[in-house]
Amino acid sequence: MQFYRVLLLVVILNVIAQNHCHRKNHSRKRRIKNGSGVAEKIDLVFIIDESEGMSKNDFEISVKAMYKLLKHFSISPGTTRVGLYTVGRKFKKHFEFRDHVNRECVMKSIRKLVLKTSPRNKNFTENLRTGFDEIKEKHTDIEGQRLIYLYITNKPEDVKLINSEVELENGSEMTVLLLEKAVLLNEKHRHHKTKAKERSHSSHHKKETSKRTPVSEKPSKKVTIERAGSKIQVVNLPVETEHILYKINVENKQYGVCEHKKDGSPVMDECDRHCTCVNQKLTNCYRLRKEFTSMTSEERRRYLKAYKTLTTKSPYKDTYERFIFMHYKYFCWGIHNREMFLPWHRWYLSIMEDLLRQIDCGITIPYWDWSYASHDPWNRTNLWRSSDDGLGPNGNRYKGYCVQKGLFRESQWKTPYWEDPMDIVLSSADQLGGDIEDQRGHLAFCLRRAFKGHTPSYISVQRTLLLPARHFKDFDIQMRHNFHDRVHNTIGGTMCTHYAADTPEFHFHHSFLDKIWFKWQSISSDHKWVHFLQRNHTKMLGTEYNQFEYTNCDNLPRCIKVTYKDFPNRKHTKRHRERRSPIDIDSMGRMTKDYWQSYLNDSWYSSFPNCSRSKIEKKRAKFLHSILDGPGEASAEDLRHKLYG
């Protein structure tokens, strides 16, 4: 009978334990993002004590613990962001949340970490408070992030210090990883005090005490959890990683691992980067940019949802507006000149992509291949559809060309900056339908479009790709004048002003320009590395990088790699050749010289604010247009003969 009672008690205890674990697991799973299966949003802060007393061995244990722990976090702008600080004489930042956007760079920075011990001074507590305040400020730029502090030290008194002196904001979590040597010394001190008290107790107590396990016999990897006040929990190091994950309530799942595929096909990571699987580890991960009209409706909606969130909701909107203001600020100060145009806009796209990936880490900026659509660029069944998977149609001529339908219609979406009324007049292809003063209210922030003409053709892009590396100057002029400026002006409206970066189509256009450069660079090493080398060590405007650093898409700063997926719908090539419009720009080679020159001046260069483009460049652009955009077939040799004799 006694046996059954014990058995029943064991069963009841098991049920209670399972229910408790279920509640823990359920709480943990609620924080896992639905849909893509991407891990929860976390800001993870490591703070390592490197004051006097931190030995080299302790430091190595700390770094090893960080390295192992980070394998269980998805590191990206939209999942886990990592910050690393050390504290000694000063509270020193090694990198903060926004510095690294992927696992590769975080791990690389941790491997470079070197111990530099320094004594604590009288300002140590104040430095600690200031450092935590700085971290809290950086944390507020994204919505819905858990803030987890992991403070690594070998000084047990730091637990009390942090608990009493550091004010943690609501919702943040602090765990002190206390190195085992310090723990054992502390345990020995308490053990000897206990022994002294026990001598004055009865023999019964002495007998009970003699059965205790000596400190030296305790297993080295036993985890000890204590509560110091209501804010902090303590975990002893070294310890198995899963114990730390359990205490900070993070799913025990590894990232950056894979199963090798025999067919050699790319493996997608949790943020949709295309990677290679080597020894069951993901390596060589690329962001893949696709052509927008070739994407599925779901992919389009996913991108546009992230873009609208970025441009309309706080706290993202503030960061976005400060960033795109840079394009306006430096518009006529060099970013559209030959030395900076291609690499600066490549940098710009990567930063814009990072902002979008804060909202959805699987987002990349699509491109619009306007060359395939040149026969009918304004077809509303493709890019310009009014549904929730398109950019919306042309602007209304009688309302200052403000867009009235679709996701970016005037009543639902506004551009960030007030346009100069004169910019509005100059960028409109037709009359505004009334006094400009009467229309300021709705023209000030609406997205405007004034479609006209045709975009450059597929043939002109293919011919441009045939330009040899030694004539990079011609490639650059063709890109800036005959592709970049022309598409800005054919779209018209806001795209024809200094505020062009405010529009959603701006990023699609520049992504395609970058793709053309990327494809031209892939022809040979000469094509890849050629640039205006005499200026390559000059920092690009508004950045900490030079032009050369944004030359190679296989090795961009911040461990970013970018590649492009070709437009898969090849039938457009045939259709483009069969349906040549009477006013197709490629037919201009058959027009009279006066007509051709008038069209070029009026439609291409007078609208888009091109600042101080030289007359020599403009003259060369017209010549390149007459050859590369001319009608008929031409081989590479024919083109080279016409261009260079």
CSV table of C-alpha atoms in Angstrom, one decimal, residues 193-631:
chain,number,residue,atom,x,y,z
A,193,LYS,CA,32.5,30.9,8.4
A,194,THR,CA,29.9,28.1,8.6
A,195,LYS,CA,32.5,25.7,10.1
A,196,ALA,CA,33.4,28.2,12.8
A,197,LYS,CA,29.8,28.4,13.8
A,198,GLU,CA,29.3,24.7,13.7
A,199,ARG,CA,32.0,24.1,16.3
A,200,SER,CA,29.8,25.8,18.9
A,201,HIS,CA,26.9,23.6,18.0
A,202,SER,CA,26.0,20.2,19.4
A,203,SER,CA,27.6,17.0,18.2
A,204,HIS,CA,24.4,16.2,16.2
A,205,HIS,CA,25.1,19.3,14.0
A,206,LYS,CA,28.7,18.3,13.7
A,207,LYS,CA,27.7,14.8,12.6
A,208,GLU,CA,25.3,16.3,10.0
A,209,THR,CA,28.0,18.7,8.8
A,210,SER,CA,30.5,16.0,8.3
A,211,LYS,CA,28.4,14.5,5.5
A,212,ARG,CA,28.6,17.6,3.3
A,213,THR,CA,30.5,17.3,0.0
A,214,PRO,CA,33.8,19.3,0.1
A,215,VAL,CA,33.9,22.3,-2.2
A,216,SER,CA,36.9,20.8,-4.1
A,217,GLU,CA,34.8,17.8,-5.0
A,218,LYS,CA,31.9,19.8,-6.5
A,219,PRO,CA,31.6,19.3,-10.3
A,220,SER,CA,33.1,22.2,-12.2
A,221,LYS,CA,30.1,22.6,-14.5
A,222,LYS,CA,27.4,22.8,-12.0
A,223,VAL,CA,25.2,25.8,-12.5
A,224,THR,CA,24.3,28.0,-9.5
A,225,ILE,CA,21.4,30.4,-9.9
A,226,GLU,CA,21.0,33.2,-7.3
A,227,ARG,CA,18.7,36.2,-7.0
A,228,ALA,CA,20.4,39.5,-6.1
A,229,GLY,CA,17.4,41.8,-5.6
A,230,SER,CA,14.7,41.8,-8.2
A,231,LYS,CA,16.7,42.7,-11.3
A,232,ILE,CA,19.6,40.4,-11.7
A,233,GLN,CA,20.2,36.7,-12.0
A,234,VAL,CA,23.6,35.1,-11.7
A,235,VAL,CA,25.0,32.1,-13.6
A,236,ASN,CA,28.4,30.7,-12.9
A,237,LEU,CA,31.0,30.2,-15.7
A,238,PRO,CA,32.1,27.9,-17.2
A,239,VAL,CA,28.7,26.2,-17.8
A,240,GLU,CA,26.9,24.5,-20.6
A,241,THR,CA,25.4,27.0,-23.1
A,242,GLU,CA,21.9,25.5,-22.8
A,243,HIS,CA,21.8,26.5,-19.1
A,244,ILE,CA,22.4,30.1,-20.0
A,245,LEU,CA,19.8,30.0,-22.8
A,246,TYR,CA,17.3,28.5,-20.4
A,247,LYS,CA,17.8,31.2,-17.8
A,248,ILE,CA,17.5,34.1,-20.3
A,249,ASN,CA,14.5,32.3,-21.9
A,250,VAL,CA,15.9,31.9,-25.5
A,251,GLU,CA,15.1,29.0,-27.7
A,252,ASN,CA,17.9,26.4,-27.8
A,253,LYS,CA,18.3,26.4,-31.6
A,254,GLN,CA,21.5,26.8,-33.6
A,255,TYR,CA,21.8,29.2,-36.5
A,256,GLY,CA,24.4,29.2,-39.3
A,257,VAL,CA,24.3,25.4,-39.6
A,258,CYS,CA,23.1,23.2,-42.4
A,259,GLU,CA,22.9,19.8,-44.0
A,260,HIS,CA,25.1,19.4,-47.1
A,261,LYS,CA,23.2,19.2,-50.4
A,262,LYS,CA,24.8,16.9,-52.9
A,263,ASP,CA,23.4,18.9,-55.9
A,264,GLY,CA,25.4,21.9,-54.8
A,265,SER,CA,22.3,24.2,-54.8
A,266,PRO,CA,22.4,27.2,-52.5
A,267,VAL,CA,21.1,26.9,-48.9
A,268,MET,CA,18.9,29.7,-47.6
A,269,ASP,CA,19.6,31.0,-44.1
A,270,GLU,CA,16.8,32.2,-41.7
A,271,CYS,CA,17.0,35.7,-43.4
A,272,ASP,CA,16.7,34.3,-47.0
A,273,ARG,CA,20.4,34.9,-47.8
A,274,HIS,CA,21.8,32.4,-50.4
A,275,CYS,CA,24.6,30.5,-48.7
A,276,THR,CA,27.0,27.6,-49.4
A,277,CYS,CA,27.0,24.6,-47.0
A,278,VAL,CA,30.6,23.6,-46.1
A,279,ASN,CA,31.2,21.1,-43.2
A,280,GLN,CA,27.6,21.6,-42.0
A,281,LYS,CA,28.2,25.4,-41.7
A,282,LEU,CA,26.7,28.2,-43.8
A,283,THR,CA,29.3,30.2,-45.5
A,284,ASN,CA,29.6,32.7,-48.4
A,285,CYS,CA,26.1,34.1,-47.8
A,286,TYR,CA,24.7,36.6,-50.3
A,287,ARG,CA,21.8,39.0,-50.3
A,288,LEU,CA,19.8,38.2,-53.5
A,289,ARG,CA,18.1,41.0,-55.3
A,290,LYS,CA,15.3,40.1,-57.7
A,291,GLU,CA,13.4,41.9,-60.5
A,292,PHE,CA,10.2,43.3,-59.0
A,293,THR,CA,7.8,42.3,-61.8
A,294,SER,CA,9.2,38.8,-61.8
A,295,MET,CA,8.5,38.3,-58.0
A,296,THR,CA,5.4,36.6,-56.7
A,297,SER,CA,2.5,38.7,-55.4
A,298,GLU,CA,3.4,37.6,-51.9
A,299,GLU,CA,7.0,38.6,-52.3
A,300,ARG,CA,5.9,42.0,-53.7
A,301,ARG,CA,3.5,42.6,-50.8
A,302,ARG,CA,6.1,41.6,-48.3
A,303,TYR,CA,8.5,44.2,-49.6
A,304,LEU,CA,5.9,46.9,-49.9
A,305,LYS,CA,4.7,46.3,-46.4
A,306,ALA,CA,8.2,46.7,-45.0
A,307,TYR,CA,8.7,49.8,-47.1
A,308,LYS,CA,5.5,51.4,-45.9
A,309,THR,CA,6.3,50.5,-42.3
A,310,LEU,CA,9.7,52.1,-42.6
A,311,THR,CA,8.4,55.3,-44.2
A,312,THR,CA,5.3,55.9,-42.0
A,313,LYS,CA,5.7,54.4,-38.5
A,314,SER,CA,7.9,55.4,-35.6
A,315,PRO,CA,10.6,54.8,-34.6
A,316,TYR,CA,11.6,53.7,-38.1
A,317,LYS,CA,10.3,56.8,-39.9
A,318,ASP,CA,12.7,59.2,-38.1
A,319,THR,CA,15.8,57.2,-39.0
A,320,TYR,CA,14.6,56.8,-42.6
A,321,GLU,CA,14.0,60.5,-43.1
A,322,ARG,CA,17.4,61.4,-41.6
A,323,PHE,CA,19.0,58.9,-43.9
A,324,ILE,CA,17.3,59.9,-47.2
A,325,PHE,CA,17.9,63.5,-46.5
A,326,MET,CA,21.6,62.8,-47.3
A,327,HIS,CA,20.7,62.3,-50.9
A,328,TYR,CA,19.1,65.7,-51.0
A,329,LYS,CA,21.9,67.3,-49.0
A,330,TYR,CA,24.7,66.0,-51.3
A,331,PHE,CA,22.7,66.1,-54.5
A,332,CYS,CA,24.9,68.7,-56.2
A,333,TRP,CA,28.0,68.2,-54.1
A,334,GLY,CA,29.4,65.2,-55.9
A,335,ILE,CA,27.3,62.1,-55.6
A,336,HIS,CA,26.1,62.5,-59.2
A,337,ASN,CA,29.6,63.1,-60.5
A,338,ARG,CA,31.8,60.4,-62.1
A,339,GLU,CA,34.0,59.7,-59.1
A,340,MET,CA,31.2,58.9,-56.7
A,341,PHE,CA,28.0,58.1,-58.6
A,342,LEU,CA,28.3,54.3,-58.9
A,343,PRO,CA,29.9,53.4,-55.5
A,344,TRP,CA,28.0,56.1,-53.5
A,345,HIS,CA,24.7,54.8,-54.7
A,346,ARG,CA,25.8,51.2,-54.0
A,347,TRP,CA,26.5,52.2,-50.5
A,348,TYR,CA,23.2,54.0,-50.3
A,349,LEU,CA,21.3,50.9,-51.4
A,350,SER,CA,23.0,48.7,-48.8
A,351,ILE,CA,22.1,51.1,-45.9
A,352,MET,CA,18.5,51.4,-47.2
A,353,GLU,CA,18.4,47.6,-47.3
A,354,ASP,CA,19.6,47.4,-43.7
A,355,LEU,CA,16.8,49.8,-42.6
A,356,LEU,CA,14.2,47.6,-44.3
A,357,ARG,CA,15.8,44.4,-42.8
A,358,GLN,CA,15.1,45.9,-39.3
A,359,ILE,CA,11.5,45.2,-40.1
A,360,ASP,CA,11.8,42.0,-42.0
A,361,CYS,CA,15.3,40.4,-42.1
A,362,GLY,CA,14.5,38.6,-45.4
A,363,ILE,CA,14.0,41.8,-47.4
A,364,THR,CA,16.3,42.9,-50.2
A,365,ILE,CA,15.7,45.9,-52.5
A,366,PRO,CA,14.3,44.7,-55.8
A,367,TYR,CA,15.2,46.2,-59.2
A,368,TRP,CA,13.0,47.3,-62.0
A,369,ASP,CA,14.4,46.2,-65.4
A,370,TRP,CA,13.0,49.1,-67.4
A,371,SER,CA,14.9,47.8,-70.5
A,372,TYR,CA,12.5,44.8,-70.8
A,373,ALA,CA,9.5,47.2,-70.5
A,374,SER,CA,10.8,49.9,-72.8
A,375,HIS,CA,8.1,49.2,-75.5
A,376,ASP,CA,5.4,49.8,-72.9
A,377,PRO,CA,7.0,51.0,-69.6
A,378,TRP,CA,3.7,52.4,-68.1
A,379,ASN,CA,1.7,49.2,-68.4
A,380,ARG,CA,-0.5,49.2,-65.3
A,381,THR,CA,-0.5,45.3,-65.1
A,382,ASN,CA,3.1,45.3,-64.1
A,383,LEU,CA,5.0,47.7,-61.8
A,384,TRP,CA,2.4,50.5,-61.8
A,385,ARG,CA,-0.7,48.5,-60.8
A,386,SER,CA,-3.0,50.0,-58.2
A,387,SER,CA,-3.3,46.8,-56.1
A,388,ASP,CA,-1.4,46.1,-52.9
A,389,ASP,CA,1.4,44.5,-54.8
A,390,GLY,CA,2.3,47.4,-57.1
A,391,LEU,CA,3.6,51.0,-56.8
A,392,GLY,CA,0.4,52.6,-58.1
A,393,PRO,CA,-0.3,54.4,-61.4
A,394,ASN,CA,0.5,57.8,-63.0
A,395,GLY,CA,-0.3,61.0,-61.2
A,396,ASN,CA,-3.5,63.0,-61.9
A,397,ARG,CA,-2.7,65.8,-64.3
A,398,TYR,CA,-5.4,68.1,-62.8
A,399,LYS,CA,-4.2,67.6,-59.3
A,400,GLY,CA,-0.6,68.6,-59.8
A,401,TYR,CA,0.3,65.0,-60.9
A,402,CYS,CA,-0.3,63.7,-57.4
A,403,VAL,CA,-0.9,60.0,-57.4
A,404,GLN,CA,-4.5,59.3,-56.5
A,405,LYS,CA,-4.6,55.4,-56.5
A,406,GLY,CA,-2.7,52.6,-55.0
A,407,LEU,CA,-0.6,52.1,-51.8
A,408,PHE,CA,1.1,55.5,-52.3
A,409,ARG,CA,-2.0,57.6,-53.1
A,410,GLU,CA,-2.1,61.1,-51.7
A,411,SER,CA,-4.6,60.3,-49.0
A,412,GLN,CA,-2.6,57.4,-47.6
A,413,TRP,CA,1.1,58.3,-48.0
A,414,LYS,CA,3.2,61.4,-48.0
A,415,THR,CA,6.8,62.2,-48.9
A,416,PRO,CA,8.9,63.5,-46.1
A,417,TYR,CA,10.0,66.9,-47.4
A,418,TRP,CA,8.3,70.0,-48.7
A,419,GLU,CA,9.2,70.6,-52.3
A,420,ASP,CA,10.0,74.1,-53.6
A,421,PRO,CA,7.1,75.2,-55.8
A,422,MET,CA,9.5,76.1,-58.6
A,423,ASP,CA,10.7,72.4,-58.5
A,424,ILE,CA,7.1,71.3,-58.9
A,425,VAL,CA,6.6,73.6,-61.9
A,426,LEU,CA,9.9,72.6,-63.6
A,427,SER,CA,9.4,68.8,-63.0
A,428,SER,CA,5.8,68.8,-64.4
A,429,ALA,CA,5.5,67.9,-68.1
A,430,ASP,CA,2.2,69.8,-68.5
A,431,GLN,CA,0.1,72.5,-66.9
A,432,LEU,CA,-0.9,72.2,-63.2
A,433,GLY,CA,-4.5,73.1,-63.8
A,434,GLY,CA,-4.5,76.2,-61.7
A,435,ASP,CA,-2.6,78.7,-59.6
A,436,ILE,CA,0.4,77.1,-57.9
A,437,GLU,CA,-0.3,79.0,-54.7
A,438,ASP,CA,-3.7,77.4,-54.5
A,439,GLN,CA,-2.3,73.9,-54.7
A,440,ARG,CA,0.5,74.1,-52.2
A,441,GLY,CA,-1.4,72.1,-49.6
A,442,HIS,CA,-1.6,68.9,-51.5
A,443,LEU,CA,1.5,69.4,-53.7
A,444,ALA,CA,3.8,69.8,-50.7
A,445,PHE,CA,3.9,66.2,-49.6
A,446,CYS,CA,2.2,64.1,-52.3
A,447,LEU,CA,4.0,61.6,-54.5
A,448,ARG,CA,3.9,63.0,-58.0
A,449,ARG,CA,4.4,61.2,-61.3
A,450,ALA,CA,4.2,62.5,-64.9
A,451,PHE,CA,4.9,59.5,-67.2
A,452,LYS,CA,6.2,60.4,-70.7
A,453,GLY,CA,8.2,58.8,-73.4
A,454,HIS,CA,10.1,55.5,-73.2
A,455,THR,CA,12.8,54.0,-71.0
A,456,PRO,CA,16.1,52.9,-72.6
A,457,SER,CA,15.8,49.7,-74.5
A,458,TYR,CA,17.1,46.2,-73.9
A,459,ILE,CA,19.4,46.5,-76.9
A,460,SER,CA,21.0,49.7,-75.5
A,461,VAL,CA,21.7,48.0,-72.2
A,462,GLN,CA,23.3,44.9,-73.9
A,463,ARG,CA,25.4,47.2,-76.1
A,464,THR,CA,26.6,49.1,-73.0
A,465,LEU,CA,27.7,45.9,-71.5
A,466,LEU,CA,30.0,45.4,-74.5
A,467,LEU,CA,32.1,48.5,-73.7
A,468,PRO,CA,35.7,47.5,-72.8
A,469,ALA,CA,37.2,48.0,-69.4
A,470,ARG,CA,39.7,50.5,-70.7
A,471,HIS,CA,36.8,52.8,-71.7
A,472,PHE,CA,35.2,52.9,-68.3
A,473,LYS,CA,34.7,56.6,-68.7
A,474,ASP,CA,32.2,56.0,-71.5
A,475,PHE,CA,30.5,53.3,-69.5
A,476,ASP,CA,30.1,55.8,-66.6
A,477,ILE,CA,28.7,58.6,-68.9
A,478,GLN,CA,26.3,56.1,-70.5
A,479,MET,CA,25.1,55.1,-67.0
A,480,ARG,CA,24.7,58.6,-65.6
A,481,HIS,CA,23.4,60.5,-68.5
A,482,ASN,CA,21.7,58.1,-70.9
A,483,PHE,CA,20.3,55.7,-68.3
A,484,HIS,CA,20.1,57.4,-64.9
A,485,ASP,CA,18.9,60.9,-65.9
A,486,ARG,CA,16.6,59.6,-68.7
A,487,VAL,CA,14.6,57.2,-66.5
A,488,HIS,CA,14.2,59.9,-63.8
A,489,ASN,CA,12.7,62.2,-66.4
A,490,THR,CA,10.5,59.6,-68.1
A,491,ILE,CA,8.8,58.9,-64.7
A,492,GLY,CA,8.7,62.6,-64.0
A,493,GLY,CA,7.1,64.3,-61.0
A,494,THR,CA,9.0,63.9,-57.7
A,495,MET,CA,11.6,61.8,-59.5
A,496,CYS,CA,12.6,65.0,-61.4
A,497,THR,CA,13.5,66.9,-58.3
A,498,HIS,CA,16.2,67.0,-55.6
A,499,TYR,CA,13.8,64.9,-53.5
A,500,ALA,CA,13.8,61.9,-55.9
A,501,ALA,CA,14.9,59.6,-53.1
A,502,ASP,CA,11.6,60.1,-51.4
A,503,THR,CA,9.9,57.9,-54.0
A,504,PRO,CA,9.5,54.1,-53.8
A,505,GLU,CA,10.5,53.8,-57.5
A,506,PHE,CA,13.9,55.6,-56.8
A,507,HIS,CA,15.3,52.5,-55.2
A,508,PHE,CA,14.1,50.1,-57.9
A,509,HIS,CA,15.7,52.3,-60.6
A,510,HIS,CA,19.0,52.6,-58.7
A,511,SER,CA,19.0,48.9,-57.9
A,512,PHE,CA,18.9,48.2,-61.7
A,513,LEU,CA,21.6,50.6,-62.4
A,514,ASP,CA,23.8,48.8,-59.8
A,515,LYS,CA,22.8,45.5,-61.4
A,516,ILE,CA,24.1,46.7,-64.8
A,517,TRP,CA,27.4,47.8,-63.2
A,518,PHE,CA,27.5,44.5,-61.3
A,519,LYS,CA,27.0,42.5,-64.6
A,520,TRP,CA,29.6,44.6,-66.4
A,521,GLN,CA,32.1,44.0,-63.6
A,522,SER,CA,31.5,40.2,-63.8
A,523,ILE,CA,33.0,40.1,-67.3
A,524,SER,CA,36.6,40.1,-66.2
A,525,SER,CA,38.9,41.2,-63.3
A,526,ASP,CA,39.7,44.3,-65.4
A,527,HIS,CA,36.1,45.3,-65.5
A,528,LYS,CA,35.6,44.6,-61.8
A,529,TRP,CA,38.4,46.7,-60.5
A,530,VAL,CA,38.6,49.6,-62.9
A,531,HIS,CA,37.5,52.9,-61.4
A,532,PHE,CA,38.7,56.5,-61.1
A,533,LEU,CA,41.7,55.3,-59.0
A,534,GLN,CA,43.2,58.7,-58.4
A,535,ARG,CA,40.4,59.5,-56.0
A,536,ASN,CA,39.8,56.1,-54.5
A,537,HIS,CA,41.2,57.0,-51.0
A,538,THR,CA,38.9,60.0,-50.6
A,539,LYS,CA,36.0,59.3,-48.2
A,540,MET,CA,32.6,59.4,-50.0
A,541,LEU,CA,30.3,62.1,-48.9
A,542,GLY,CA,28.4,61.3,-45.7
A,543,THR,CA,30.2,58.0,-45.2
A,544,GLU,CA,33.3,56.6,-43.6
A,545,TYR,CA,34.2,54.6,-46.7
A,546,ASN,CA,36.1,55.3,-49.9
A,547,GLN,CA,34.9,54.5,-53.5
A,548,PHE,CA,37.2,51.4,-53.8
A,549,GLU,CA,35.5,49.7,-50.8
A,550,TYR,CA,32.2,49.7,-52.6
A,551,THR,CA,33.6,48.3,-55.9
A,552,ASN,CA,33.4,44.6,-55.2
A,553,CYS,CA,29.9,43.2,-54.4
A,554,ASP,CA,31.6,40.0,-53.2
A,555,ASN,CA,33.3,41.8,-50.4
A,556,LEU,CA,31.5,45.0,-49.3
A,557,PRO,CA,32.1,46.6,-45.9
A,558,ARG,CA,30.4,45.1,-42.9
A,559,CYS,CA,30.8,41.6,-44.3
A,560,ILE,CA,28.0,42.2,-46.8
A,561,LYS,CA,27.8,40.3,-50.1
A,562,VAL,CA,25.3,41.1,-52.8
A,563,THR,CA,24.2,39.4,-56.0
A,564,TYR,CA,21.4,39.8,-58.5
A,565,LYS,CA,19.0,37.3,-60.0
A,566,ASP,CA,18.6,37.8,-63.7
A,567,PHE,CA,15.1,38.7,-65.1
A,568,PRO,CA,13.9,35.1,-65.9
A,569,ASN,CA,11.2,36.2,-68.5
A,570,ARG,CA,13.2,36.1,-71.7
A,571,LYS,CA,10.1,36.4,-73.9
A,572,HIS,CA,10.3,40.2,-73.3
A,573,THR,CA,13.4,40.3,-75.6
A,574,LYS,CA,11.5,39.0,-78.6
A,575,ARG,CA,8.4,41.1,-77.9
A,576,HIS,CA,10.6,44.2,-77.5
A,577,ARG,CA,12.1,43.6,-81.0
A,578,GLU,CA,8.7,42.8,-82.6
A,579,ARG,CA,6.8,45.7,-81.1
A,580,ARG,CA,8.9,48.7,-81.9
A,581,SER,CA,6.9,51.8,-81.3
A,582,PRO,CA,7.0,54.7,-83.9
A,583,ILE,CA,8.3,56.9,-81.1
A,584,ASP,CA,10.6,54.3,-79.5
A,585,ILE,CA,13.8,56.1,-78.5
A,586,ASP,CA,15.8,53.5,-80.5
A,587,SER,CA,14.3,54.9,-83.7
A,588,MET,CA,15.8,58.3,-83.0
A,589,GLY,CA,18.9,57.3,-85.1
A,590,ARG,CA,16.6,57.6,-88.2
A,591,MET,CA,15.3,61.0,-87.3
A,592,THR,CA,16.8,64.3,-88.5
A,593,LYS,CA,19.7,65.7,-86.5
A,594,ASP,CA,17.7,68.8,-85.4
A,595,TYR,CA,14.8,66.7,-84.1
A,596,TRP,CA,17.1,64.3,-82.3
A,597,GLN,CA,19.0,67.0,-80.6
A,598,SER,CA,15.9,68.9,-79.6
A,599,TYR,CA,14.3,65.8,-78.1
A,600,LEU,CA,17.5,65.0,-76.2
A,601,ASN,CA,17.8,68.4,-74.7
A,602,ASP,CA,14.2,69.0,-73.9
A,603,SER,CA,13.3,65.5,-72.5
A,604,TRP,CA,16.5,64.3,-70.9
A,605,TYR,CA,18.5,67.1,-69.4
A,606,SER,CA,16.3,70.1,-68.8
A,607,SER,CA,14.0,68.5,-66.2
A,608,PHE,CA,16.3,66.4,-64.0
A,609,PRO,CA,18.4,68.8,-61.8
A,610,ASN,CA,21.8,67.6,-63.0
A,611,CYS,CA,23.7,70.4,-61.3
A,612,SER,CA,27.0,71.1,-63.1
A,613,ARG,CA,27.3,68.4,-65.7
A,614,SER,CA,30.1,69.5,-68.1
A,615,LYS,CA,29.5,70.3,-71.8
A,616,ILE,CA,32.1,67.8,-72.7
A,617,GLU,CA,30.2,65.0,-70.9
A,618,LYS,CA,26.9,66.0,-72.4
A,619,LYS,CA,28.4,66.0,-75.9
A,620,ARG,CA,29.9,62.6,-75.3
A,621,ALA,CA,26.6,61.3,-73.9
A,622,LYS,CA,24.8,62.4,-77.1
A,623,PHE,CA,27.4,60.6,-79.2
A,624,LEU,CA,27.2,57.4,-77.2
A,625,HIS,CA,23.4,57.6,-77.5
A,626,SER,CA,23.5,57.8,-81.3
A,627,ILE,CA,25.6,54.6,-81.4
A,628,LEU,CA,24.5,52.5,-78.4
A,629,ASP,CA,20.8,53.4,-78.7
A,630,GLY,CA,20.6,53.3,-82.5
A,631,PRO,CA,18.4,50.9,-84.4
